[in-house]
mmCIF file of C-alpha atoms in Angstrom:
data_model
loop_
_atom_site.group_PDB
_atom_site.id
_atom_site.type_symbol
_atom_site.label_atom_id
_atom_site.label_comp_id
_atom_site.label_asym_id
_atom_site.label_seq_id
_atom_site.Cartn_x
_atom_site.Cartn_y
_atom_site.Cartn_z
ATOM 1 C CA UNK X 1354 147.702 -1.986 -51.610
ATOM 2 C CA UNK X 1355 143.954 -2.491 -51.988
ATOM 3 C CA UNK X 1356 142.594 -5.663 -53.528
ATOM 4 C CA UNK X 1357 141.800 -5.505 -57.213
ATOM 5 C CA UNK X 1358 138.201 -4.992 -58.321
ATOM 6 C CA UNK X 1359 138.085 -8.517 -59.662
ATOM 7 C CA UNK X 1360 139.039 -9.979 -56.305
ATOM 8 C CA UNK X 1361 136.492 -7.799 -54.535
ATOM 9 C CA UNK X 1362 133.795 -8.977 -56.898
ATOM 10 C CA UNK X 1363 134.816 -12.584 -56.410
ATOM 11 C CA UNK X 1364 134.826 -12.183 -52.634
ATOM 12 C CA UNK X 1365 131.301 -10.765 -52.814
ATOM 13 C CA UNK X 1366 130.081 -13.767 -54.761
ATOM 14 C CA UNK X 1367 131.736 -16.180 -52.368
ATOM 15 C CA UNK X 1368 130.195 -14.680 -49.305
ATOM 16 C CA UNK X 1369 130.432 -11.188 -47.956
ATOM 17 C CA UNK X 1370 133.738 -9.577 -49.010
ATOM 18 C CA UNK X 1371 135.549 -11.101 -46.036
ATOM 19 C CA UNK X 1372 139.328 -11.375 -46.231
ATOM 20 C CA UNK X 1373 142.302 -11.998 -43.996
ATOM 21 C CA UNK X 1374 145.592 -10.060 -43.861
ATOM 22 C CA UNK X 1375 148.165 -11.041 -46.467
ATOM 23 C CA UNK X 1376 151.586 -9.875 -47.614
ATOM 24 C CA UNK X 1377 151.433 -8.874 -51.275
ATOM 25 C CA UNK X 1378 154.944 -9.038 -52.757
ATOM 26 C CA UNK X 1379 155.786 -7.550 -56.145
ATOM 27 C CA UNK X 1380 157.999 -9.677 -58.412
ATOM 28 C CA UNK X 1381 158.534 -7.133 -61.244
ATOM 29 C CA UNK X 1382 162.029 -5.579 -61.226
ATOM 30 C CA UNK X 1383 162.774 -3.905 -64.609
ATOM 31 C CA UNK X 1384 165.975 -2.187 -63.426
ATOM 32 C CA UNK X 1385 168.498 -1.823 -66.255
ATOM 33 C CA UNK X 1386 172.200 -1.466 -65.327
ATOM 34 C CA UNK X 1387 172.627 1.313 -67.910
ATOM 35 C CA UNK X 1388 171.987 4.916 -66.834
ATOM 36 C CA UNK X 1389 171.942 8.085 -68.947
ATOM 37 C CA UNK X 1390 175.173 10.058 -68.634
ATOM 38 C CA UNK X 1391 173.523 13.494 -68.700
ATOM 39 C CA UNK X 1392 170.966 14.493 -66.033
ATOM 40 C CA UNK X 1393 167.197 14.925 -66.284
ATOM 41 C CA UNK X 1394 166.478 12.204 -68.811
ATOM 42 C CA UNK X 1395 162.995 10.893 -67.983
ATOM 43 C CA UNK X 1396 161.668 7.412 -68.701
ATOM 44 C CA UNK X 1397 158.028 6.351 -68.246
ATOM 45 C CA UNK X 1398 156.746 2.794 -68.482
ATOM 46 C CA UNK X 1399 153.773 0.513 -67.881
ATOM 47 C CA UNK X 1400 154.129 -3.188 -67.114
ATOM 48 C CA UNK X 1401 152.495 -6.253 -65.667
ATOM 49 C CA UNK X 1402 153.371 -7.129 -62.068
ATOM 50 C CA UNK X 1403 152.810 -10.667 -60.823
ATOM 51 C CA UNK X 1404 152.457 -10.789 -57.032
ATOM 52 C CA UNK X 1405 153.678 -13.458 -54.624
ATOM 53 C CA UNK X 1406 150.936 -13.469 -51.940
ATOM 54 C CA UNK X 1407 151.385 -14.875 -48.407
ATOM 55 C CA UNK X 1408 148.211 -14.911 -46.227
ATOM 56 C CA UNK X 1409 148.382 -14.668 -42.434
ATOM 57 C CA UNK X 1410 145.579 -17.203 -42.061
ATOM 58 C CA UNK X 1411 147.170 -20.650 -42.300
ATOM 59 C CA UNK X 1412 143.893 -22.140 -43.576
ATOM 60 C CA UNK X 1413 144.314 -20.091 -46.771
ATOM 61 C CA UNK X 1414 146.667 -21.127 -49.552
ATOM 62 C CA UNK X 1415 149.680 -19.088 -50.585
ATOM 63 C CA UNK X 1416 148.850 -17.854 -54.051
ATOM 64 C CA UNK X 1417 149.517 -15.155 -56.660
ATOM 65 C CA UNK X 1418 147.778 -12.110 -58.105
ATOM 66 C CA UNK X 1419 148.547 -9.514 -60.767
ATOM 67 C CA UNK X 1420 148.502 -5.744 -61.127
ATOM 68 C CA UNK X 1421 149.467 -3.147 -63.682
ATOM 69 C CA UNK X 1422 152.648 -1.338 -62.661
ATOM 70 C CA UNK X 1423 153.492 2.261 -63.574
ATOM 71 C CA UNK X 1424 157.092 3.437 -63.241
ATOM 72 C CA UNK X 1425 159.260 6.497 -63.842
ATOM 73 C CA UNK X 1426 163.040 6.965 -63.837
ATOM 74 C CA UNK X 1427 165.013 10.213 -63.857
ATOM 75 C CA UNK X 1428 168.764 10.409 -64.458
ATOM 76 C CA UNK X 1429 170.740 12.680 -62.115
ATOM 77 C CA UNK X 1430 174.133 12.601 -63.840
ATOM 78 C CA UNK X 1431 177.395 10.936 -62.763
ATOM 79 C CA UNK X 1432 175.808 7.483 -62.997
ATOM 80 C CA UNK X 1433 172.919 8.112 -60.573
ATOM 81 C CA UNK X 1434 169.219 7.606 -61.286
ATOM 82 C CA UNK X 1435 166.050 8.065 -59.233
ATOM 83 C CA UNK X 1436 163.188 5.621 -59.689
ATOM 84 C CA UNK X 1437 159.535 5.335 -58.685
ATOM 85 C CA UNK X 1438 157.052 2.513 -59.227
ATOM 86 C CA UNK X 1439 153.504 1.714 -58.127
ATOM 87 C CA UNK X 1440 151.741 -1.588 -58.697
ATOM 88 C CA UNK X 1441 151.322 -4.334 -56.137
ATOM 89 C CA UNK X 1442 153.556 -2.192 -53.905
ATOM 90 C CA UNK X 1443 155.021 1.308 -53.949
ATOM 91 C CA UNK X 1444 158.758 1.674 -54.531
ATOM 92 C CA UNK X 1445 161.266 4.549 -54.411
ATOM 93 C CA UNK X 1446 164.803 3.735 -55.539
ATOM 94 C CA UNK X 1447 168.257 5.173 -56.101
ATOM 95 C CA UNK X 1448 170.492 3.408 -58.643
ATOM 96 C CA UNK X 1449 174.178 3.922 -59.364
ATOM 97 C CA UNK X 1450 175.977 2.585 -62.452
ATOM 98 C CA UNK X 1451 179.551 1.982 -61.347
ATOM 99 C CA UNK X 1452 180.881 0.145 -64.422
ATOM 100 C CA UNK X 1453 180.389 0.307 -68.186
ATOM 101 C CA UNK X 1454 179.300 2.862 -70.734
ATOM 102 C CA UNK X 1455 176.277 5.074 -70.201
ATOM 103 C CA UNK X 1456 173.078 4.465 -72.139
ATOM 104 C CA UNK X 1457 173.955 7.150 -74.726
ATOM 105 C CA UNK X 1458 177.391 5.601 -75.396
ATOM 106 C CA UNK X 1459 176.529 1.897 -75.176
ATOM 107 C CA UNK X 1460 177.394 -0.373 -78.101
ATOM 108 C CA UNK X 1461 177.514 -4.095 -78.898
ATOM 109 C CA UNK X 1462 179.646 -6.109 -76.486
ATOM 110 C CA UNK X 1463 179.430 -3.614 -73.607
ATOM 111 C CA UNK X 1464 179.252 -4.946 -70.056
ATOM 112 C CA UNK X 1465 177.611 -2.804 -67.358
ATOM 113 C CA UNK X 1466 177.095 -3.101 -63.598
ATOM 114 C CA UNK X 1467 174.928 -1.104 -61.169
ATOM 115 C CA UNK X 1468 173.635 -1.248 -57.603
ATOM 116 C CA UNK X 1469 170.314 -0.018 -56.289
ATOM 117 C CA UNK X 1470 168.735 0.610 -52.904
ATOM 118 C CA UNK X 1471 164.978 1.054 -52.608
ATOM 119 C CA UNK X 1472 162.291 1.780 -50.057
ATOM 120 C CA UNK X 1473 159.233 -0.439 -50.570
ATOM 121 C CA UNK X 1474 155.883 0.222 -48.930
ATOM 122 C CA UNK X 1475 152.315 -0.995 -48.995
ATOM 123 C CA UNK X 1476 149.151 -1.009 -46.944
ATOM 124 C CA UNK X 1477 146.002 -3.094 -46.816
ATOM 125 C CA UNK X 1478 142.751 -3.325 -44.884
ATOM 126 C CA UNK X 1479 139.669 -5.503 -44.780
ATOM 127 C CA UNK X 1480 137.154 -7.369 -42.691
ATOM 128 C CA UNK X 1481 137.699 -10.894 -41.414
ATOM 129 C CA UNK X 1482 134.593 -13.013 -40.840
ATOM 130 C CA UNK X 1483 133.721 -13.522 -37.171
ATOM 131 C CA UNK X 1484 131.367 -15.993 -35.509
ATOM 132 C CA UNK X 1485 127.785 -16.806 -36.429
ATOM 133 C CA UNK X 1486 124.513 -17.331 -34.585
ATOM 134 C CA UNK X 1487 122.185 -18.882 -37.104
ATOM 135 C CA UNK X 1488 122.761 -16.902 -40.271
ATOM 136 C CA UNK X 1489 123.851 -13.701 -38.484
ATOM 137 C CA UNK X 1490 127.524 -12.767 -38.236
ATOM 138 C CA UNK X 1491 128.960 -10.989 -35.212
ATOM 139 C CA UNK X 1492 132.435 -9.997 -33.978
ATOM 140 C CA UNK X 1493 133.537 -9.326 -37.554
ATOM 141 C CA UNK X 1494 137.090 -8.068 -37.009
ATOM 142 C CA UNK X 1495 138.234 -5.202 -39.184
ATOM 143 C CA UNK X 1496 141.980 -5.121 -39.818
ATOM 144 C CA UNK X 1497 144.601 -2.788 -41.240
ATOM 145 C CA UNK X 1498 148.377 -2.775 -41.589
ATOM 146 C CA UNK X 1499 151.353 -0.995 -43.117
ATOM 147 C CA UNK X 1500 154.279 -2.781 -44.745
ATOM 148 C CA UNK X 1501 157.756 -1.253 -45.077
ATOM 149 C CA UNK X 1502 160.948 -2.784 -46.455
ATOM 150 C CA UNK X 1503 164.414 -1.971 -47.788
ATOM 151 C CA UNK X 1504 165.438 -3.566 -51.088
ATOM 152 C CA UNK X 1505 169.037 -3.887 -52.313
ATOM 153 C CA UNK X 1506 170.080 -5.267 -55.691
ATOM 154 C CA UNK X 1507 173.149 -5.897 -57.827
ATOM 155 C CA UNK X 1508 172.400 -5.534 -61.554
ATOM 156 C CA UNK X 1509 174.589 -6.617 -64.479
ATOM 157 C CA UNK X 1510 174.059 -6.445 -68.214
ATOM 158 C CA UNK X 1511 175.526 -7.320 -71.597
ATOM 159 C CA UNK X 1512 174.573 -5.451 -74.782
ATOM 160 C CA UNK X 1513 174.090 -8.060 -77.507
ATOM 161 C CA UNK X 1514 173.390 -5.511 -80.262
ATOM 162 C CA UNK X 1515 172.847 -1.746 -80.339
ATOM 163 C CA UNK X 1516 169.118 -2.449 -79.867
ATOM 164 C CA UNK X 1517 169.195 -5.495 -77.576
ATOM 165 C CA UNK X 1518 170.294 -5.537 -73.920
ATOM 166 C CA UNK X 1519 170.404 -8.655 -71.742
ATOM 167 C CA UNK X 1520 170.549 -7.989 -68.011
ATOM 168 C CA UNK X 1521 169.856 -9.639 -64.689
ATOM 169 C CA UNK X 1522 169.816 -8.920 -60.974
ATOM 170 C CA UNK X 1523 170.275 -10.521 -57.583
ATOM 171 C CA UNK X 1524 168.067 -8.863 -54.950
ATOM 172 C CA UNK X 1525 167.277 -9.048 -51.246
ATOM 173 C CA UNK X 1526 164.482 -7.295 -49.379
ATOM 174 C CA UNK X 1527 164.023 -7.070 -45.602
ATOM 175 C CA UNK X 1528 161.057 -5.465 -43.853
ATOM 176 C CA UNK X 1529 158.159 -5.671 -41.438
ATOM 177 C CA UNK X 1530 154.381 -5.499 -41.242
ATOM 178 C CA UNK X 1531 152.714 -3.539 -38.437
ATOM 179 C CA UNK X 1532 148.936 -3.408 -37.952
ATOM 180 C CA UNK X 1533 145.971 -4.438 -35.849
ATOM 181 C CA UNK X 1534 142.558 -6.043 -35.680
ATOM 182 C CA UNK X 1535 139.760 -3.851 -34.335
ATOM 183 C CA UNK X 1536 135.978 -3.727 -33.852
ATOM 184 C CA UNK X 1537 134.636 -0.363 -35.102
ATOM 185 C CA UNK X 1538 131.568 -0.527 -32.844
ATOM 186 C CA UNK X 1539 132.293 -2.369 -29.605
ATOM 187 C CA UNK X 1540 128.578 -2.559 -28.767
ATOM 188 C CA UNK X 1541 128.217 -5.264 -31.437
ATOM 189 C CA UNK X 1542 130.581 -7.578 -29.543
ATOM 190 C CA UNK X 1543 128.805 -10.581 -28.053
ATOM 191 C CA UNK X 1544 132.050 -11.871 -26.541
ATOM 192 C CA UNK X 1545 135.448 -10.227 -25.925
ATOM 193 C CA UNK X 1546 136.333 -7.917 -28.814
ATOM 194 C CA UNK X 1547 139.281 -9.032 -30.933
ATOM 195 C CA UNK X 1548 142.003 -6.363 -30.880
ATOM 196 C CA UNK X 1549 145.100 -8.446 -31.574
ATOM 197 C CA UNK X 1550 148.124 -6.782 -33.204
ATOM 198 C CA UNK X 1551 149.304 -7.848 -36.656
ATOM 199 C CA UNK X 1552 153.097 -8.033 -36.745
ATOM 200 C CA UNK X 1553 155.565 -9.863 -38.953
ATOM 201 C CA UNK X 1554 159.212 -9.538 -39.884
ATOM 202 C CA UNK X 1555 159.729 -10.812 -43.398
ATOM 203 C CA UNK X 1556 161.971 -10.962 -46.417
ATOM 204 C CA UNK X 1557 161.939 -11.434 -50.172
ATOM 205 C CA UNK X 1558 164.890 -12.462 -52.309
ATOM 206 C CA UNK X 1559 165.688 -13.932 -55.677
ATOM 207 C CA UNK X 1560 167.102 -13.403 -59.145
ATOM 208 C CA UNK X 1561 165.754 -11.867 -62.348
ATOM 209 C CA UNK X 1562 166.708 -12.020 -66.026
ATOM 210 C CA UNK X 1563 165.464 -9.525 -68.619
ATOM 211 C CA UNK X 1564 165.746 -8.879 -72.347
ATOM 212 C CA UNK X 1565 165.211 -5.259 -73.395
ATOM 213 C CA UNK X 1566 164.691 -4.263 -77.037
ATOM 214 C CA UNK X 1567 164.763 -0.663 -78.312
ATOM 215 C CA UNK X 1568 162.160 -0.348 -81.080
ATOM 216 C CA UNK X 1569 162.916 3.296 -81.842
ATOM 217 C CA UNK X 1570 165.151 5.966 -80.320
ATOM 218 C CA UNK X 1571 162.566 6.450 -77.553
ATOM 219 C CA UNK X 1572 160.302 3.387 -77.417
ATOM 220 C CA UNK X 1573 161.457 0.156 -75.756
ATOM 221 C CA UNK X 1574 160.001 -3.112 -74.457
ATOM 222 C CA UNK X 1575 161.277 -5.612 -71.883
ATOM 223 C CA UNK X 1576 160.467 -9.246 -71.148
ATOM 224 C CA UNK X 1577 161.547 -10.312 -67.654
ATOM 225 C CA UNK X 1578 161.488 -13.608 -65.753
ATOM 226 C CA UNK X 1579 161.995 -13.711 -61.983
ATOM 227 C CA UNK X 1580 162.595 -16.462 -59.454
ATOM 228 C CA UNK X 1581 161.082 -14.931 -56.303
ATOM 229 C CA UNK X 1582 161.063 -16.254 -52.736
ATOM 230 C CA UNK X 1583 158.806 -14.640 -50.099
ATOM 231 C CA UNK X 1584 158.874 -15.352 -46.348
ATOM 232 C CA UNK X 1585 156.183 -13.642 -44.220
ATOM 233 C CA UNK X 1586 153.953 -14.638 -41.262
ATOM 234 C CA UNK X 1587 156.228 -17.663 -40.719
ATOM 235 C CA UNK X 1588 155.138 -18.974 -44.125
ATOM 236 C CA UNK X 1589 157.097 -19.026 -47.364
ATOM 237 C CA UNK X 1590 156.617 -19.510 -51.082
ATOM 238 C CA UNK X 1591 158.936 -19.614 -54.083
ATOM 239 C CA UNK X 1592 157.492 -18.585 -57.419
ATOM 240 C CA UNK X 1593 158.697 -18.197 -61.005
ATOM 241 C CA UNK X 1594 157.025 -15.307 -62.838
ATOM 242 C CA UNK X 1595 157.179 -13.512 -66.174
ATOM 243 C CA UNK X 1596 156.298 -9.846 -66.746
ATOM 244 C CA UNK X 1597 156.325 -7.506 -69.729
ATOM 245 C CA UNK X 1598 157.191 -3.805 -69.738
ATOM 246 C CA UNK X 1599 156.615 -1.118 -72.396
ATOM 247 C CA UNK X 1600 158.315 2.245 -71.922
ATOM 248 C CA UNK X 1601 159.207 5.575 -73.479
ATOM 249 C CA UNK X 1602 162.428 7.558 -72.911
ATOM 250 C CA UNK X 1603 162.307 11.318 -73.431
#
């Protein structure tokens, strides 16, 4: 996904909007184990999404960032639910509740379990600073890449009250990054043009814990904490994050 406007502005101030490739990893989960029993129930939500960021350039620190995350879920019946989310990354998911009462029938003391499988994707591009002669830059290498991954999760929950659901997940994500450096106009090269590939196999994994409260029949909010580990470009970082979600069920 493209850098946020704030980061672009900051990069401009610090010297020319140059950046290096980095893996931007979403930590927001917000996947309840309860699914509507009847099909075609739609849920829409907006949340924060703290990102676990791993740069390719080893001279740059591993860090974090944040995005707004929009999501939608649609029940299919028989315990299945389709999901979509877009924030730091794009995500398409299929969830199946295999134990416990449906969302319509849930009551205090209910235990529920579900599994999900998701396709996660993202892309990024930028310009990495090249060499300098005096104050003039040359060989500025443009770069671009696509990121694709499969995410699997086991989700369990316990309904404390009719309005309050406590749930958590264990998740694992495996994927790869495929891209390249390139010089748009080779005539600007003063030395050999940089056209190296950008490749990395990587993974994310961790646990999450969330508390969801139903304010009204349709409106709900969720506070979630996640312990997230990212491993990309032969670099790794573990991070604890907190995100908040506000949603509406039709």
